[in-house]
Coordinates of C-alpha atoms in Angstrom, one line a residue:
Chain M
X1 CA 100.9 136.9 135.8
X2 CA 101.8 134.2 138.4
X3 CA 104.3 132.1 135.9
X4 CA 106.1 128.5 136.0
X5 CA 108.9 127.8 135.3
X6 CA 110.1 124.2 134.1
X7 CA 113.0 123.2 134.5
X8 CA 113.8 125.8 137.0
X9 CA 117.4 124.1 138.0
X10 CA 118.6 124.7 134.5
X11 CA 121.0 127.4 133.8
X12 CA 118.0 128.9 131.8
X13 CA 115.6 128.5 134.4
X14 CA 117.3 129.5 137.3
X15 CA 118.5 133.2 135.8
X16 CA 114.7 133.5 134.5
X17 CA 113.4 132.5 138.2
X18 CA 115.7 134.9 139.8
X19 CA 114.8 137.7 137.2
X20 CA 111.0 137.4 137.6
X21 CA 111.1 137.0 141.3
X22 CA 113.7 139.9 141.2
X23 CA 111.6 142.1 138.9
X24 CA 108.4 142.3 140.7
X25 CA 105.7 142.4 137.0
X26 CA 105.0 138.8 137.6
X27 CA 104.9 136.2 140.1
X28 CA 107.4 133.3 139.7
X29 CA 106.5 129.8 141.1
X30 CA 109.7 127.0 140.3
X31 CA 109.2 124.1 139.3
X32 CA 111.8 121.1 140.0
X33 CA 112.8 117.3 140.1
X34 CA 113.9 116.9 143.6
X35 CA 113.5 118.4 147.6
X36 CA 116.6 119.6 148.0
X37 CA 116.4 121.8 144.7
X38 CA 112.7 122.6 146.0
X39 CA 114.4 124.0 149.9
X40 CA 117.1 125.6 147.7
X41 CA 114.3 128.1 146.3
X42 CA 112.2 128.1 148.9
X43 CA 115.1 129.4 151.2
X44 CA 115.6 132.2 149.1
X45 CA 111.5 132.7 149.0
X46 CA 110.8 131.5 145.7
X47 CA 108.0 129.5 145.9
X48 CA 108.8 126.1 144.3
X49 CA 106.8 122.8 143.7
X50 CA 108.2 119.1 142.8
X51 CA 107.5 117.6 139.5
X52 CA 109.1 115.0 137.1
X53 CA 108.8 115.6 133.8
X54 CA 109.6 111.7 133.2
X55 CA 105.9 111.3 135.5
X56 CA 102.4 111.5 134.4
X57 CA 100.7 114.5 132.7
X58 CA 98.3 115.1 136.0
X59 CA 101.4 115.2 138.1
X60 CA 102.5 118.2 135.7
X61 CA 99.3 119.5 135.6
X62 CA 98.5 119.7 139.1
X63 CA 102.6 121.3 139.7
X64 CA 100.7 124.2 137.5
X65 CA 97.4 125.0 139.0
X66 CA 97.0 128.6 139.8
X67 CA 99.7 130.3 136.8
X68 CA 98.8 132.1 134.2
X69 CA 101.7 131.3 132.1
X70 CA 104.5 128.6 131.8
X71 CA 107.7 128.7 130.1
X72 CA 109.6 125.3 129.5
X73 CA 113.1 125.7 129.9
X74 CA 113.8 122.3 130.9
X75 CA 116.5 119.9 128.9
X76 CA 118.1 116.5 129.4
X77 CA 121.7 118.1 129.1
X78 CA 124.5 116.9 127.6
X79 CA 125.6 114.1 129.9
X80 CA 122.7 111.8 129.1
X81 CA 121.9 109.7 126.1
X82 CA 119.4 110.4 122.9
X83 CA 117.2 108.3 125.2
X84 CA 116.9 111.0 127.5
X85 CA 116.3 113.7 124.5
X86 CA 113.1 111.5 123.6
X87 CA 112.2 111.5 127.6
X88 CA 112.7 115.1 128.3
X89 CA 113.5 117.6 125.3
X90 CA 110.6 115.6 123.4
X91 CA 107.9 114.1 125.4
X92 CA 108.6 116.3 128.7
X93 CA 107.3 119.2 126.5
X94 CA 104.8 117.6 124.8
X95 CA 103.1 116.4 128.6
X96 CA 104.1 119.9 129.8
X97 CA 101.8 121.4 126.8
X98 CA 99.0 119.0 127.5
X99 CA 99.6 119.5 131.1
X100 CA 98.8 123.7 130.7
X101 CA 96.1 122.6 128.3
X102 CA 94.5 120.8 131.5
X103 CA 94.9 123.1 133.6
X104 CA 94.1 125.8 131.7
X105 CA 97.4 127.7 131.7
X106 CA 97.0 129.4 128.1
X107 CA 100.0 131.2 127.9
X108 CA 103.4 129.0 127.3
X109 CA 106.8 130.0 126.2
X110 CA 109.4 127.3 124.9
X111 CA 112.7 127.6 124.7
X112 CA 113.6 125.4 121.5
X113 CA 117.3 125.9 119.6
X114 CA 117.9 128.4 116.6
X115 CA 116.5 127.2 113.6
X116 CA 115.0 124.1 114.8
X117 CA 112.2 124.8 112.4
X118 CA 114.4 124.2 109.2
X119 CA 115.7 120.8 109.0
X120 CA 118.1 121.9 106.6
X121 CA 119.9 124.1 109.3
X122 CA 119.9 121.7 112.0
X123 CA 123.7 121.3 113.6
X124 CA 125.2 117.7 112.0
X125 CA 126.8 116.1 115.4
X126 CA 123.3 116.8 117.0
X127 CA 120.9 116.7 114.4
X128 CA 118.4 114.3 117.0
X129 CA 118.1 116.7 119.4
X130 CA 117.2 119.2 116.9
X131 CA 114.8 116.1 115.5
X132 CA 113.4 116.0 119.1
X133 CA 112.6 120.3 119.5
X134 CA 111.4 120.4 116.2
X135 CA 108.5 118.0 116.9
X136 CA 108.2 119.5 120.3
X137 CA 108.1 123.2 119.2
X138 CA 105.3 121.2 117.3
X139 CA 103.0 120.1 119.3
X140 CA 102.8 123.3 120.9
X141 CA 101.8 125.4 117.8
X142 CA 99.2 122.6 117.4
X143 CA 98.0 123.2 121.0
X144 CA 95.5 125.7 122.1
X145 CA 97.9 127.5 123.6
X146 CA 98.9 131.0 123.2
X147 CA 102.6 129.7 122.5
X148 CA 105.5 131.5 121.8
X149 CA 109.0 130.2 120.9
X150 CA 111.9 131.2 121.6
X151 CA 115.3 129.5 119.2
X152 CA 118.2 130.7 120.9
X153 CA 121.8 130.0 118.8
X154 CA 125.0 128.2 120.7
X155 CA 124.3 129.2 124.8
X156 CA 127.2 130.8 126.7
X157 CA 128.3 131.5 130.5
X158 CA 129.2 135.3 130.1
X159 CA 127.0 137.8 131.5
X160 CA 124.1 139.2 129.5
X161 CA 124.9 142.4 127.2
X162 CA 121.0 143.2 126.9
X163 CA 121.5 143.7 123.1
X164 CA 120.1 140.8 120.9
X165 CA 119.0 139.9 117.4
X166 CA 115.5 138.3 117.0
X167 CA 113.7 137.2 114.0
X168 CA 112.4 134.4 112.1
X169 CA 115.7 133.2 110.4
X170 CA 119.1 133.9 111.9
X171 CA 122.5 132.9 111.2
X172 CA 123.6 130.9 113.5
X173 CA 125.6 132.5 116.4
X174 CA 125.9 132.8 120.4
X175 CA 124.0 134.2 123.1
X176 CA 124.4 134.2 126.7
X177 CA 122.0 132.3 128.5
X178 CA 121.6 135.4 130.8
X179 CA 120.1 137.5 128.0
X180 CA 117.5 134.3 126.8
X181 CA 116.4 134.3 130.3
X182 CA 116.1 138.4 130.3
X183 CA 114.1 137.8 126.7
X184 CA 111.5 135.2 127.9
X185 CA 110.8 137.5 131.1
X186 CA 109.9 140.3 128.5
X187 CA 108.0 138.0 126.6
X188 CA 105.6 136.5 129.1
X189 CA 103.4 139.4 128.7
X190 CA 104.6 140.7 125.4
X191 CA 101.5 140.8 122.8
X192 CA 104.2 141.4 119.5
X193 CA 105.2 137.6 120.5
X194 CA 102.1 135.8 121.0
X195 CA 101.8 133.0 118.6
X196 CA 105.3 133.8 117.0
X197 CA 108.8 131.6 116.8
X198 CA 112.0 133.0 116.7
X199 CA 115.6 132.8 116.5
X200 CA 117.2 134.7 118.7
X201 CA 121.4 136.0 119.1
X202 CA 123.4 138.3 120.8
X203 CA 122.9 141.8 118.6
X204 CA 122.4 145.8 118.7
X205 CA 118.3 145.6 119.4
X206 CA 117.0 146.4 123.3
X207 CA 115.1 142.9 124.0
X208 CA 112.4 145.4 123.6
X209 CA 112.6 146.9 120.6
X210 CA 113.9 143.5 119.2
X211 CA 110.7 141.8 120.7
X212 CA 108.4 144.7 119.4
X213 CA 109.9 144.3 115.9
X214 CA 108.9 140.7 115.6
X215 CA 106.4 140.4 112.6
Chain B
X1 CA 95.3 102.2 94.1
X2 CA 99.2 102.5 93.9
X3 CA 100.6 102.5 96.6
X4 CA 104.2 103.3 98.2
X5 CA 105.6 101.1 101.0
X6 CA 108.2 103.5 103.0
X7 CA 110.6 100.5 104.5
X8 CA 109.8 97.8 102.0
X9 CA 113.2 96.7 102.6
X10 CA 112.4 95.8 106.4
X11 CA 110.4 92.5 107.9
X12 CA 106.9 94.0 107.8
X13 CA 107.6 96.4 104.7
X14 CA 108.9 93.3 102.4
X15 CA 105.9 90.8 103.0
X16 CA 103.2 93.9 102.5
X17 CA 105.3 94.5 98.8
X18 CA 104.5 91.0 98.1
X19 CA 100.8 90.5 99.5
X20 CA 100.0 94.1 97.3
X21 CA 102.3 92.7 94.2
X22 CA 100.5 89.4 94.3
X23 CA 96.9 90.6 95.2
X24 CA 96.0 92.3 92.3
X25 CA 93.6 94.6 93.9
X26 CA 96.4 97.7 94.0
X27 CA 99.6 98.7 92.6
X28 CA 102.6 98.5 95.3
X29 CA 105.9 100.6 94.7
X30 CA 109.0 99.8 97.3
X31 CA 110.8 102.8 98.6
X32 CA 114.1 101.9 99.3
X33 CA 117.6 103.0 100.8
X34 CA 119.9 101.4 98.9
X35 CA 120.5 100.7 95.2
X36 CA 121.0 96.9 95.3
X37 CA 117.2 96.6 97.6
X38 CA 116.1 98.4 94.4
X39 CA 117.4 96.1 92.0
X40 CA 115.9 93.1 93.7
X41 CA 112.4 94.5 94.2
X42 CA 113.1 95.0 90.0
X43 CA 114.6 91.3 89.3
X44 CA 111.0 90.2 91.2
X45 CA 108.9 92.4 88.9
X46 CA 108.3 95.1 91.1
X47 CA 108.2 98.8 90.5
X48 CA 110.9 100.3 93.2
X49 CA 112.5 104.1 94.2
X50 CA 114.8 105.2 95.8
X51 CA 114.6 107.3 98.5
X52 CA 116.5 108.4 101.9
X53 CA 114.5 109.2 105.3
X54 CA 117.3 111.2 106.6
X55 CA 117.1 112.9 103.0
X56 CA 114.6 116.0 102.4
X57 CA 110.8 115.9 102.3
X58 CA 111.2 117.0 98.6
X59 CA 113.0 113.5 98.3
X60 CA 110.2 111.7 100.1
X61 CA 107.5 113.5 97.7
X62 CA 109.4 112.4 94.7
X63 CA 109.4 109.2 95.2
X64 CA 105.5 109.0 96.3
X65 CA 104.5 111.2 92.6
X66 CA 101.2 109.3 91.3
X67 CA 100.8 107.1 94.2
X68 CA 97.2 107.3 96.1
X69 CA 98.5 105.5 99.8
X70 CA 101.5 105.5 101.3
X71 CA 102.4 103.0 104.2
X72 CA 105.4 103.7 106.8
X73 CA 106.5 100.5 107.3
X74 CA 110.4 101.5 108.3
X75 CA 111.9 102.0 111.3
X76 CA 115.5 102.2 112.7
X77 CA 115.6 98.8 114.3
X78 CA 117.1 97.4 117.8
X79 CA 120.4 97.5 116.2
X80 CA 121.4 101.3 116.2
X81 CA 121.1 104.0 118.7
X82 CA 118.3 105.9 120.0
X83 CA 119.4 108.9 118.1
X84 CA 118.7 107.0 115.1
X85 CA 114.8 106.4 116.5
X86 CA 114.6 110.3 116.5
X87 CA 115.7 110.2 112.8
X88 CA 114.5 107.4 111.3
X89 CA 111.2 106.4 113.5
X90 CA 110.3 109.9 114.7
X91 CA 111.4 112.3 112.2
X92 CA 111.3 110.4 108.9
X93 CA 108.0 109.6 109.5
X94 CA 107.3 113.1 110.0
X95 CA 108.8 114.1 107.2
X96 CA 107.2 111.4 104.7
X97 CA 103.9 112.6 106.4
X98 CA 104.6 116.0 105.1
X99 CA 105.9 114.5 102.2
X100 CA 102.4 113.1 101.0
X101 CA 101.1 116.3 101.6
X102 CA 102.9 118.1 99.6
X103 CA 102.8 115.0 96.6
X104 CA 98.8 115.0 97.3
X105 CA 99.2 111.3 98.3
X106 CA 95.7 112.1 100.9
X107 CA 95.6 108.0 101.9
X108 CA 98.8 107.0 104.8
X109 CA 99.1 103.9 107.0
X110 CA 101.2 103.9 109.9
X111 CA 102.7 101.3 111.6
X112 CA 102.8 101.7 115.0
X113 CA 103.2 99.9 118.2
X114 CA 100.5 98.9 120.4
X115 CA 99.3 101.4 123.6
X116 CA 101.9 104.2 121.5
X117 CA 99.0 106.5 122.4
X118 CA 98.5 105.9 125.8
X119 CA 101.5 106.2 127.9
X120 CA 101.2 104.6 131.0
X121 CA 101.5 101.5 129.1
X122 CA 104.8 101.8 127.5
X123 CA 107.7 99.6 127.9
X124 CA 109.5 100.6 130.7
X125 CA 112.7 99.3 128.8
X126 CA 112.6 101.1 125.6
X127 CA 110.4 104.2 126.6
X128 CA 112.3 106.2 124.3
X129 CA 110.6 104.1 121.3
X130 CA 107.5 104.7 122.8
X131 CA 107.8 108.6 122.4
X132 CA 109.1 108.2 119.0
X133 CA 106.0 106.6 117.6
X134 CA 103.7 108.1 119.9
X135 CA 104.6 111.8 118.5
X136 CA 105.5 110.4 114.6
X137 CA 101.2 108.9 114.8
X138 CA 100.4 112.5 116.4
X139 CA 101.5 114.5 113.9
X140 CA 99.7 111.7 111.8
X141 CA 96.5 112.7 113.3
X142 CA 97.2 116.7 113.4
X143 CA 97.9 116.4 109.5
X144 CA 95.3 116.6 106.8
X145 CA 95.7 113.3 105.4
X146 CA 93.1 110.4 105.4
X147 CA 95.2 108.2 108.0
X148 CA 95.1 104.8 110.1
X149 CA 97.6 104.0 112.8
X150 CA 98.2 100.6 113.0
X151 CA 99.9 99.6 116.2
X152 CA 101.1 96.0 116.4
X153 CA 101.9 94.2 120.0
X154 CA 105.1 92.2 119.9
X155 CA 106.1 91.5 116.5
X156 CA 106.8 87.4 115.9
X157 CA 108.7 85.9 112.7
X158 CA 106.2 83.0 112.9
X159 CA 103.7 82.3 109.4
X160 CA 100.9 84.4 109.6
X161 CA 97.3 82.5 111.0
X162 CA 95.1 85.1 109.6
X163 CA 93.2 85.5 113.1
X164 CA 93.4 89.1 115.0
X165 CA 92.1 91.2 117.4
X166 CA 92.0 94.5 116.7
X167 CA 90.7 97.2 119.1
X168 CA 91.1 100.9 120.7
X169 CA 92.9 99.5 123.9
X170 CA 94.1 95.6 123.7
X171 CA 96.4 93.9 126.4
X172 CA 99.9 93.5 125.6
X173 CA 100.1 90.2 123.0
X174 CA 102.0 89.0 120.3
X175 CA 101.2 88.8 116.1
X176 CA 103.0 87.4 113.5
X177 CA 104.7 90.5 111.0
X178 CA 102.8 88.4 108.3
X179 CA 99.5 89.2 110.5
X180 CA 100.2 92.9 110.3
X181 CA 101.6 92.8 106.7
X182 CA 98.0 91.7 106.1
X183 CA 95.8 93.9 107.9
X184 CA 97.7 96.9 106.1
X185 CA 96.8 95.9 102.9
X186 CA 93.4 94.9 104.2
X187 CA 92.7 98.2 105.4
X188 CA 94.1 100.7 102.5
X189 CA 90.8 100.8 101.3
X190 CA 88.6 99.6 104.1
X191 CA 86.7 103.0 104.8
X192 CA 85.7 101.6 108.1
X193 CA 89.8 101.9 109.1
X194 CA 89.8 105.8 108.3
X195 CA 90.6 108.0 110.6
X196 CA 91.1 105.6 112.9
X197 CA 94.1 104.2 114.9
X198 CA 93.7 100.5 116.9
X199 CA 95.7 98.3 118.8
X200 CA 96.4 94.8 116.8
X201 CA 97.4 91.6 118.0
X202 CA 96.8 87.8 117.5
X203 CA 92.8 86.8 117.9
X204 CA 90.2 84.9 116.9
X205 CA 88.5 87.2 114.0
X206 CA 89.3 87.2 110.6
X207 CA 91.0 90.5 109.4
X208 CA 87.9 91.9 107.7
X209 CA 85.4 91.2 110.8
X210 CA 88.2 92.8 112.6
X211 CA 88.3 96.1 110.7
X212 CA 84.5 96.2 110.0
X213 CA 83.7 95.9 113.9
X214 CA 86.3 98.8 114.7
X215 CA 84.2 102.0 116.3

């Protein structure tokens, strides 16, 4: 599958671009905010393509013409305001799913936050950007998309073990952002995940037998 | 029909209590935050709850048992964060969406704000708001509840005239809160409103030719 990948300057993104591009299943095509993140890529052979998730639906639509799949690993980050949550985490996925919808990209993976189905759960200091992936994560099950969501718990910098927990409702714990981007790769073409959400942590499964487990 | 008003306590939420208590065509119940609101909606004669949007939808549902409509009136105001519009505007509209569902209250009125659905037309300024409403009226729509979105342009504190336009795409104009207060309880049970949203702003047609002209 040729896949997309917003938000591809993210520390998500950019482990998952180098992984498919790396790993030879599936073709990898990034997509980013600015030219100089677009050469970055480009320089290295990835084949990138410019798009704002703050811009229009068609301009996202257009960035995705050709894929097969997208997965949306794009957020506004700490360093910006709840403004930016609405802008981005919120209504830059919601166009991105209307965007595949358009252009008839069927498959999309979203990287949402552990347990941002379950208001109950959701972390107190931050409970409106959970607000902001729940009604994301949303959208996309209302979509006609062949979604599937992935709720990774607290993110960390240390290299990926390989050995994870996934299921529908996790206590909350850490994961390294290496093995989230090694679990959406396995997902893209994954048929045990299609139409599925889950929580996901570092834990004893392969991704493999952790994905194939999934019910 | 009884019906709940969700922000009765607010500008547009108060004068819709009064217009249903005084109408005599349906039965109003405030749901408010606070204990003293709920005292003075009872010192005026009318039947009040109390209820928190940051609360659980289970709270929500309580307080709508035996009611037939529910109008969200609230909203977080200019006066707190946007992290608050993700809670209050966004996600406590959501929730008393699913709220009704789950209490079998099939009739809901949102307010809204005019061009919510259509994005190029947002205020550049507060975008953020924009997103908010835009995805609390989807969710709206993707429900299974018998809804109208009413989306106001700029709200004005002036008496109300009693003339509107009311339409699928309207220019940016102002209307009185009174003007809106009265095309909600105009169109609770005006079948021509069902299942519909429309832009509202001052005009030259009375409220009912305005509903019964909207396609």
């Amino acid at each position: 599958m040729k896949v997309l990948v917003i938000g591809a300057n993210g520390q998500i993104g950019s482990q998952l671009v180098t992984k498919l591009h790396d790993g030879g299943e599936h073709d990898v095509r990034a997509m980013v905010r600015k030219e100089e993140q677009k050469k970055a890529f480009e320089d290295k052979g990835v084949e990138a393509v410019l798009a704002d998730l703050e811009g229009s639906v068609d301009e996202i639509a257009e960035a995705m013409k050709g894929c097969d799949a997208a997965v949306f690993a794009a957020g506004s980050g700490g360093s910006t305001g709840p403004d930016k949550t609405l802008l981005i985490d919120l209504d830059g996925a919601g166009k991105s799913v209307e965007a595949a919808e358009k252009a008839g990209v069927d498959r999309f993976l979203m990287v949402s936050a552990i347990q941002a189905h379950n208001r109950k759960n959701w972390s107190e200091k931050i409970r409106h950007y959970f607000a902001a992936k729940h009604y994301a994560d949303r959208m996309l099950m209302n979509s006609s998309l062949n979604y599937t969501i992935v709720r990774p718990g607290g993110l960390e910098n240390e290299p990926g073990t390989g050995k994870v927990s996934a299921g529908e409702n996790l206590d909350r714990a850490n994961i390294p952002r290496e093995d989230v981007a090694s679990v959406l790769a396995a997902a893209i073409s994954n048929e045990n995940t299609y139409r599925k959400g889950f929580d996901l942590v570092s834990g004893e499964h392969s991704i493999e037998d952790a994905l194939n487990q999934l019910s």
